[in-house]
Coordinates of C-alpha atoms in Angstrom, one line a residue:
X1 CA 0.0 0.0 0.0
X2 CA 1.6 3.5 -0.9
X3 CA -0.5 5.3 1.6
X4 CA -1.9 4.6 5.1
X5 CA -5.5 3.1 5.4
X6 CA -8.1 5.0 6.8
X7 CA -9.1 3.4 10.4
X8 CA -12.4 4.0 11.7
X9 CA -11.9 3.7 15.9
X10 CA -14.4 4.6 18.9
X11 CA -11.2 6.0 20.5
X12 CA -13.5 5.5 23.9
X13 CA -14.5 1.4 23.0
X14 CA -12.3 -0.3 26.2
X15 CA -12.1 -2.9 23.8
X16 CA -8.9 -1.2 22.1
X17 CA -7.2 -2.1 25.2
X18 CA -8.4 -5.2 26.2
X19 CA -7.4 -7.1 22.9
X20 CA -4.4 -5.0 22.8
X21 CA -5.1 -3.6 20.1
X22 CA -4.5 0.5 21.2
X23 CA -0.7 -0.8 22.1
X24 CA -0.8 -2.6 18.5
X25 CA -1.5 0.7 16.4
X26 CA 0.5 2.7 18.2
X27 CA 3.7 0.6 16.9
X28 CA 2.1 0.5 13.3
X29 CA 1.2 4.2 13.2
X30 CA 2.4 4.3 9.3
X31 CA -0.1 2.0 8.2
X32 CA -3.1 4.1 9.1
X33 CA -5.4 7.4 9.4
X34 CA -7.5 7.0 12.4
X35 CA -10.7 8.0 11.4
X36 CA -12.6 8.5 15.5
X37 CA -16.7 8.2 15.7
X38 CA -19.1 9.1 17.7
X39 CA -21.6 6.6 17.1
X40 CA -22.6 3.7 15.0
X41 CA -24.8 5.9 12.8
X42 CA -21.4 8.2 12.3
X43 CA -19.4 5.2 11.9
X44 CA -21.4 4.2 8.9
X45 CA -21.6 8.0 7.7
X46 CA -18.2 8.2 7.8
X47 CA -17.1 5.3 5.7
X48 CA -19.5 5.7 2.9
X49 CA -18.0 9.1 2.6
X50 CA -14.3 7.3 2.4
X51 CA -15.7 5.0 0.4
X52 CA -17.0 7.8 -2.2
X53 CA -14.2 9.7 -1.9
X54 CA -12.1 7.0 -3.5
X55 CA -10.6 5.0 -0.4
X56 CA -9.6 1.4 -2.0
X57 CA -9.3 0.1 1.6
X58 CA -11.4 1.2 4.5
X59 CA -10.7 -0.4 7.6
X60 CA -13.0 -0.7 10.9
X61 CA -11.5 -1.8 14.7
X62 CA -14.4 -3.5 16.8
X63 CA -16.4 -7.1 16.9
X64 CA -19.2 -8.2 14.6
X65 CA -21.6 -5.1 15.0
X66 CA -19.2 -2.9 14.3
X67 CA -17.6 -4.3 11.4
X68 CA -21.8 -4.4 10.1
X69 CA -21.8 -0.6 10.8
X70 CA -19.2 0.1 8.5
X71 CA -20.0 -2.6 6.3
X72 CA -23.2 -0.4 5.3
X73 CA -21.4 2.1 4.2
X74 CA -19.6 0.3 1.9
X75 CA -22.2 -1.6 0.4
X76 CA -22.8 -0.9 -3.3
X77 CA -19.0 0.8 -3.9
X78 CA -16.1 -0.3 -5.3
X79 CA -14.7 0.0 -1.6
X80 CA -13.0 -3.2 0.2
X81 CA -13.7 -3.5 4.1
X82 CA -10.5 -4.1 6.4
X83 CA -11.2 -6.0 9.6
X84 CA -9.2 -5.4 13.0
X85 CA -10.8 -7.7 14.8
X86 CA -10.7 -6.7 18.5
X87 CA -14.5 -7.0 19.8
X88 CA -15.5 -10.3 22.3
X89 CA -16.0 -13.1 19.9
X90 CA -15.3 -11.7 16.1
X91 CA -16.9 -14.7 14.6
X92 CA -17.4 -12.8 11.0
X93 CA -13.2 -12.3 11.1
X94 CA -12.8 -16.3 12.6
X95 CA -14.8 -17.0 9.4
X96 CA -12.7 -15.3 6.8
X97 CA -9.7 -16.8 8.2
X98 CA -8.3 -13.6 9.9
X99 CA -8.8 -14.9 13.2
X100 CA -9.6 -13.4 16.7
X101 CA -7.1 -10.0 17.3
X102 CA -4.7 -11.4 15.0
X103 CA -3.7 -8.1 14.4
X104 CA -0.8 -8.3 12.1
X105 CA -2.3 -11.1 9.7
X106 CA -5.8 -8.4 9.4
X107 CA -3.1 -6.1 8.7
X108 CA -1.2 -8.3 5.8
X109 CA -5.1 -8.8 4.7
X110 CA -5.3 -5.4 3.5
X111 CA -1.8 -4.7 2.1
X112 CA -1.1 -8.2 0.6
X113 CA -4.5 -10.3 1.0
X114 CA -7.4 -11.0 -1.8
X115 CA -10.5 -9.5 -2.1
X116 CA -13.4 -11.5 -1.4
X117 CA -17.0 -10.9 -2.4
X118 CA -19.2 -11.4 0.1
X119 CA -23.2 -12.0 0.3
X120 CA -25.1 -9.6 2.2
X121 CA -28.7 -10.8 3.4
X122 CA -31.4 -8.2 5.4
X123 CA -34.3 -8.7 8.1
X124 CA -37.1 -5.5 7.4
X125 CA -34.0 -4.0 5.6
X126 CA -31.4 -4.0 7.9
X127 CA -28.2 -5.8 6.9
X128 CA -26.5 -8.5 8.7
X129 CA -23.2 -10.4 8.1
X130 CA -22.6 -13.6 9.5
X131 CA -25.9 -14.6 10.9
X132 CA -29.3 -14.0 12.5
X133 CA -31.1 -15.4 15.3
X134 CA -34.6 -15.8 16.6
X135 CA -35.7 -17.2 19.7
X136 CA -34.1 -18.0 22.4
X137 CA -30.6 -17.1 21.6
X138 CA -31.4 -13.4 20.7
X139 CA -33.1 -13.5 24.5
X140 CA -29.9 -14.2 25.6
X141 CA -28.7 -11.5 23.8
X142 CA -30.7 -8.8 25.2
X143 CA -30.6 -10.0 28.6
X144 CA -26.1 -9.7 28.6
X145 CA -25.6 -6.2 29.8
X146 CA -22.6 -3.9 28.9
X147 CA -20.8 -5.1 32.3
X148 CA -21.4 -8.3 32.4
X149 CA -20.2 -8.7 28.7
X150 CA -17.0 -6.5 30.0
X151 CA -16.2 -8.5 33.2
X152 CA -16.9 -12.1 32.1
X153 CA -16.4 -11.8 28.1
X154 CA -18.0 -14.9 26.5
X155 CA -18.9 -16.8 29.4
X156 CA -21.8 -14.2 29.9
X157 CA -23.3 -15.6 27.6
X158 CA -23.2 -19.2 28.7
X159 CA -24.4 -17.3 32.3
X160 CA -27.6 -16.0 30.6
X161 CA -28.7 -18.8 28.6
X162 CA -29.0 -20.9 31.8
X163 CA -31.7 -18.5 33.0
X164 CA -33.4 -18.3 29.6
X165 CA -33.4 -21.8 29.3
X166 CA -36.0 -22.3 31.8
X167 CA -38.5 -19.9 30.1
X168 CA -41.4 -20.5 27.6
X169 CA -40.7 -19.2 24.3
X170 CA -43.0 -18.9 21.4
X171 CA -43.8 -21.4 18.3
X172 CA -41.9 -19.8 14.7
X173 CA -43.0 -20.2 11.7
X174 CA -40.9 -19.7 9.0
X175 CA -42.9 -19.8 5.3
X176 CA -40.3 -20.2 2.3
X177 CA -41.0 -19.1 -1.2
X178 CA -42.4 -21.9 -2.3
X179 CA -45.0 -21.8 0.5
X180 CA -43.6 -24.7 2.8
X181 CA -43.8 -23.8 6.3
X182 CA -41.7 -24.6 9.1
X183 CA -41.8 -24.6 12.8
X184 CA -39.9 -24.3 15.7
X185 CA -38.8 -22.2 19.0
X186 CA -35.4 -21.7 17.7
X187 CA -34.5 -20.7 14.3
X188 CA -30.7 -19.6 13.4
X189 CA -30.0 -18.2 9.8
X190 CA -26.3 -18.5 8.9
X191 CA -24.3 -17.0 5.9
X192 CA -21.4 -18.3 7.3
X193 CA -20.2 -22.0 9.1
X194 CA -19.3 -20.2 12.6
X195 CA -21.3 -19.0 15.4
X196 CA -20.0 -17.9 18.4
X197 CA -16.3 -18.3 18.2
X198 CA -14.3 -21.1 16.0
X199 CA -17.9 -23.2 16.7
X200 CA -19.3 -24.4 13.7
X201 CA -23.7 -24.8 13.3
X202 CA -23.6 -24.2 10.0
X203 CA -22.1 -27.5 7.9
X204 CA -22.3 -26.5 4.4
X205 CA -22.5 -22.6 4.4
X206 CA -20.7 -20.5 2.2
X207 CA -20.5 -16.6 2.3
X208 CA -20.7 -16.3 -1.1
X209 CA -23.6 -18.9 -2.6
X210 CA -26.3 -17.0 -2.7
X211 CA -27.6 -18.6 0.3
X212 CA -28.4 -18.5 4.1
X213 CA -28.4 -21.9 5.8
X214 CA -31.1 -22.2 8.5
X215 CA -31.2 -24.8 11.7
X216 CA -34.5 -24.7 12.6
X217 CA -35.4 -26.5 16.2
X218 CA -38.5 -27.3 17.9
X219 CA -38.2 -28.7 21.1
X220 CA -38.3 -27.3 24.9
X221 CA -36.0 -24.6 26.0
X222 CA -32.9 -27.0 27.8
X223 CA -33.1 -29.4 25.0
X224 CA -32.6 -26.4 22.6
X225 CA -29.4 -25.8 23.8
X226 CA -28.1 -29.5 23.9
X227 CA -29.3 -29.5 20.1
X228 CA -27.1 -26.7 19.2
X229 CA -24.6 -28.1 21.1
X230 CA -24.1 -31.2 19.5
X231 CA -24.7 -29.6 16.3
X232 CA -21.2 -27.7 17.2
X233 CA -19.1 -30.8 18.1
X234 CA -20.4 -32.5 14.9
X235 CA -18.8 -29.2 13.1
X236 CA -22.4 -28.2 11.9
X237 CA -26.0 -29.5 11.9
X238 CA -27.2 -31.5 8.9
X239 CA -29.8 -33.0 8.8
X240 CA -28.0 -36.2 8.9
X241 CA -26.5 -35.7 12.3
X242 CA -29.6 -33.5 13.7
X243 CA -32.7 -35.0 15.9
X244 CA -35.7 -35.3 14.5
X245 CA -36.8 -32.3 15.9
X246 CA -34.5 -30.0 13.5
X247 CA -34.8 -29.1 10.3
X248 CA -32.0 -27.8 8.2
X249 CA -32.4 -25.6 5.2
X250 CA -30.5 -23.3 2.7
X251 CA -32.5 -20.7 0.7
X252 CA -32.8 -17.0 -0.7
X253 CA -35.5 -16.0 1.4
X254 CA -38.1 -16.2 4.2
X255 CA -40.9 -14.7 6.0
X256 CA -40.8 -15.2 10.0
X257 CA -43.7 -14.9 12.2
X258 CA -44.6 -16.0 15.5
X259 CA -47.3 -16.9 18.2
X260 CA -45.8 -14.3 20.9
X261 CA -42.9 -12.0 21.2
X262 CA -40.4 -12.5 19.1
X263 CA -36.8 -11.2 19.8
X264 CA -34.1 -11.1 17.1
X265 CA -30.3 -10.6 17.1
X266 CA -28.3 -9.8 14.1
X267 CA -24.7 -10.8 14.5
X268 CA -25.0 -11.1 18.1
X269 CA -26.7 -7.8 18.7
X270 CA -30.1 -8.0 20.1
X271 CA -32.2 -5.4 17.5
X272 CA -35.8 -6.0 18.0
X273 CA -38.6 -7.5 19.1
X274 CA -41.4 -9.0 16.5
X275 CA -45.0 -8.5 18.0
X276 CA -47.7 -11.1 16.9
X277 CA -49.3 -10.6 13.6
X278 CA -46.1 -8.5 12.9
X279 CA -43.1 -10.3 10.2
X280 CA -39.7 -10.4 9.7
X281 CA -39.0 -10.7 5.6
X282 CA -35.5 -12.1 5.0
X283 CA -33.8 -11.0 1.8
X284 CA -30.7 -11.0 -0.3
X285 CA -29.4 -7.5 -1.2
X286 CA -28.7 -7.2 -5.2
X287 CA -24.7 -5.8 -4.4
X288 CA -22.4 -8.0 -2.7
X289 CA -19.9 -6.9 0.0
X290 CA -15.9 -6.7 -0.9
X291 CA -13.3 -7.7 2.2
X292 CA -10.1 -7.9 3.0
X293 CA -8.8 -11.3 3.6
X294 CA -5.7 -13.2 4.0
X295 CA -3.9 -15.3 1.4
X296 CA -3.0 -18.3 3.8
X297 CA -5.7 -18.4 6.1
X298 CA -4.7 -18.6 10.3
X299 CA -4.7 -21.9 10.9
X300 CA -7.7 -23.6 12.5
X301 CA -6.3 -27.4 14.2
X302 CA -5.0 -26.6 17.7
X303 CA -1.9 -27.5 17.3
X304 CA -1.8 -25.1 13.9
X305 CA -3.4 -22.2 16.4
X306 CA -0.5 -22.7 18.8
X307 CA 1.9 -22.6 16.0
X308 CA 0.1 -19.5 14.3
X309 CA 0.4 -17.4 17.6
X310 CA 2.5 -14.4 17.6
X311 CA 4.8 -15.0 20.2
X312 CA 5.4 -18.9 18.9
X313 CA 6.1 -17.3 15.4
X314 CA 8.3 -14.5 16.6
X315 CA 10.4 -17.3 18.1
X316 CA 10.5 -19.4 15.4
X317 CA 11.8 -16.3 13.3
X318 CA 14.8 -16.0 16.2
X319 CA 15.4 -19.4 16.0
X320 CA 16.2 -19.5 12.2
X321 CA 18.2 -16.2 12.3
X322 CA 20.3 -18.0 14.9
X323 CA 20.7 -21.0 12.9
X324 CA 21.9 -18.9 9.4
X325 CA 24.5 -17.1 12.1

């Protein structure tokens, strides 16, 4: 790159220095323009302007919302979004294979990486990237506050969903274009394999298909969660290794209704609440998404995490300049 990237940074988000990444920038100061906002209206404000002013590259620092904020204003330009992924579980970065606050492989992304086209589906008209939830999980979602997401990170979330699980939740329906309905009291759309950290729900979803992959589950709260569970340690729900109870589905688009209240998150964001008699129309938008990803993917086995980690490569790198002394 023959000029820094502009950076779009809630200087104020305590994530900067929790992931490290505040200490991170300030030793790579060449590499960008820190663009500051003020919220996540400005944030998307501001990168549609760099994204119309020209800007090839316009980078955002945060987790999944964040990354969706700017990822609006880039829709429909020739601009590519850069990802520093420093927000609690970056599962849309795990996905793309620039990992959790790997810092200096999102940064060789942008300078020496690929551009990658990716789909970019809507609930009502608001855009989400990696996936959408209705039910049970988006409770959870709305019940984690700000300081409990601080203080205990991702566990809050395994906190809350032991108190949601012993709630009554309402029946889904989700009607398809061809008319089929199906029913449930969970129902996850993915565009992506991951959700929630390097877990995989989603088998066979690929960002770029034209798709979203559903997992669909009717059953009582408790048994719910073992569902998605086991879904994870299979690496994804099909409909092979699901209960009878769960449906799995990839299509365009949907209509979702419900008995009761419905609550919905949108990569892991709780946005709304669907009232009976109300819908939620799921949609494809016509313009894809470019983004910023690595040529050689972080590695994803254990033992290839362990070897990808800075400090483990930084040795290796001493290790051979000692040996060519």
């Amino acid at each position: 790159m023959s000029r820094p990237i502009p950076l779009l940074i809630n200087p104020k988000a305590g994530s900067l220095f929790r992931s490290g990444l505040k200490a991170w920038l300030d030793t790579h100061r060449e590499a960008f323009t820190l663009v500051p906002t003020k919220s996540a209206e400005h944030l998307t404000e501001q990168a549609r302007v760099l994204a119309e002013s020209g800007e090839p590259i316009v980078a955002a620092a945060g987790g999944d919302g964040t990354l969706m904020g700017a990822a609006q204003g880039l829709i429909g330009t020739d601009a590519a979004l850069g990802i520093l992924p420093c927000g609690t579980m970056n599962v849309f970065a795990r996905e793309l294979g620039i990992g959790s606050r790997r810092f200096d492989i999102a940064l060789d992304a942008m300078q020496n990486g690929t551009r990658q086209p990716v789909d970019i589906f809507t609930v009502n008209g608001k855009p989400f990237l990696q996936m959408a939830g209705f039910g049970m999980d988006a409770r959870v979602v709305r019940l984690i506050t700000p300081g409990m997401k601080r203080w205990l990170g991702a566990a809050s979330h395994i906190i809350t969903a032991l108190k949601v699980a012993v709630e009554r939740h309402p029946v889904i329906t989700v009607t398809l274009p061809n008319g089929e309905e199906l029913s449930g009291t969970q129902v996850i759309l993915g565009n992506g394999r991951r959700y929630g950290g390097e877990a995989h729900l989603f088998a066979n979803a690929q960002y770029d298909d034209g798709k979203l992959d559903a997992v669909i589950i009717h059953q009582e709260s408790m048994a719910v969660f073992f569902e998605i569970i086991s879904s994870m340690l299979m690496r994804g729900a099909t409909q092979r290794n699901t209960s009878p109870f769960t449906n799995v589905r990839a299509f365009e688009s949907c209509v979702i209704t419900a008995e009761g209240k419905l609550d919905y998150q949108l990569d892991g964001d709780y946005v709304g609440t669907i009232m009976p008699g109300e819908s939620a129309r799921i949609e494809r938008l016509p313009n894809q998404l470019n983004v910023c990803v690595p040529s050689v993917p972080v590695p994803l086995t254990t033992l290839g995490r362990f070897m990808g980690h800075p400090m483990v490569m930084a040795l290796k790198a001493r290790l051979k300049q000692l040996s060519e002394f």
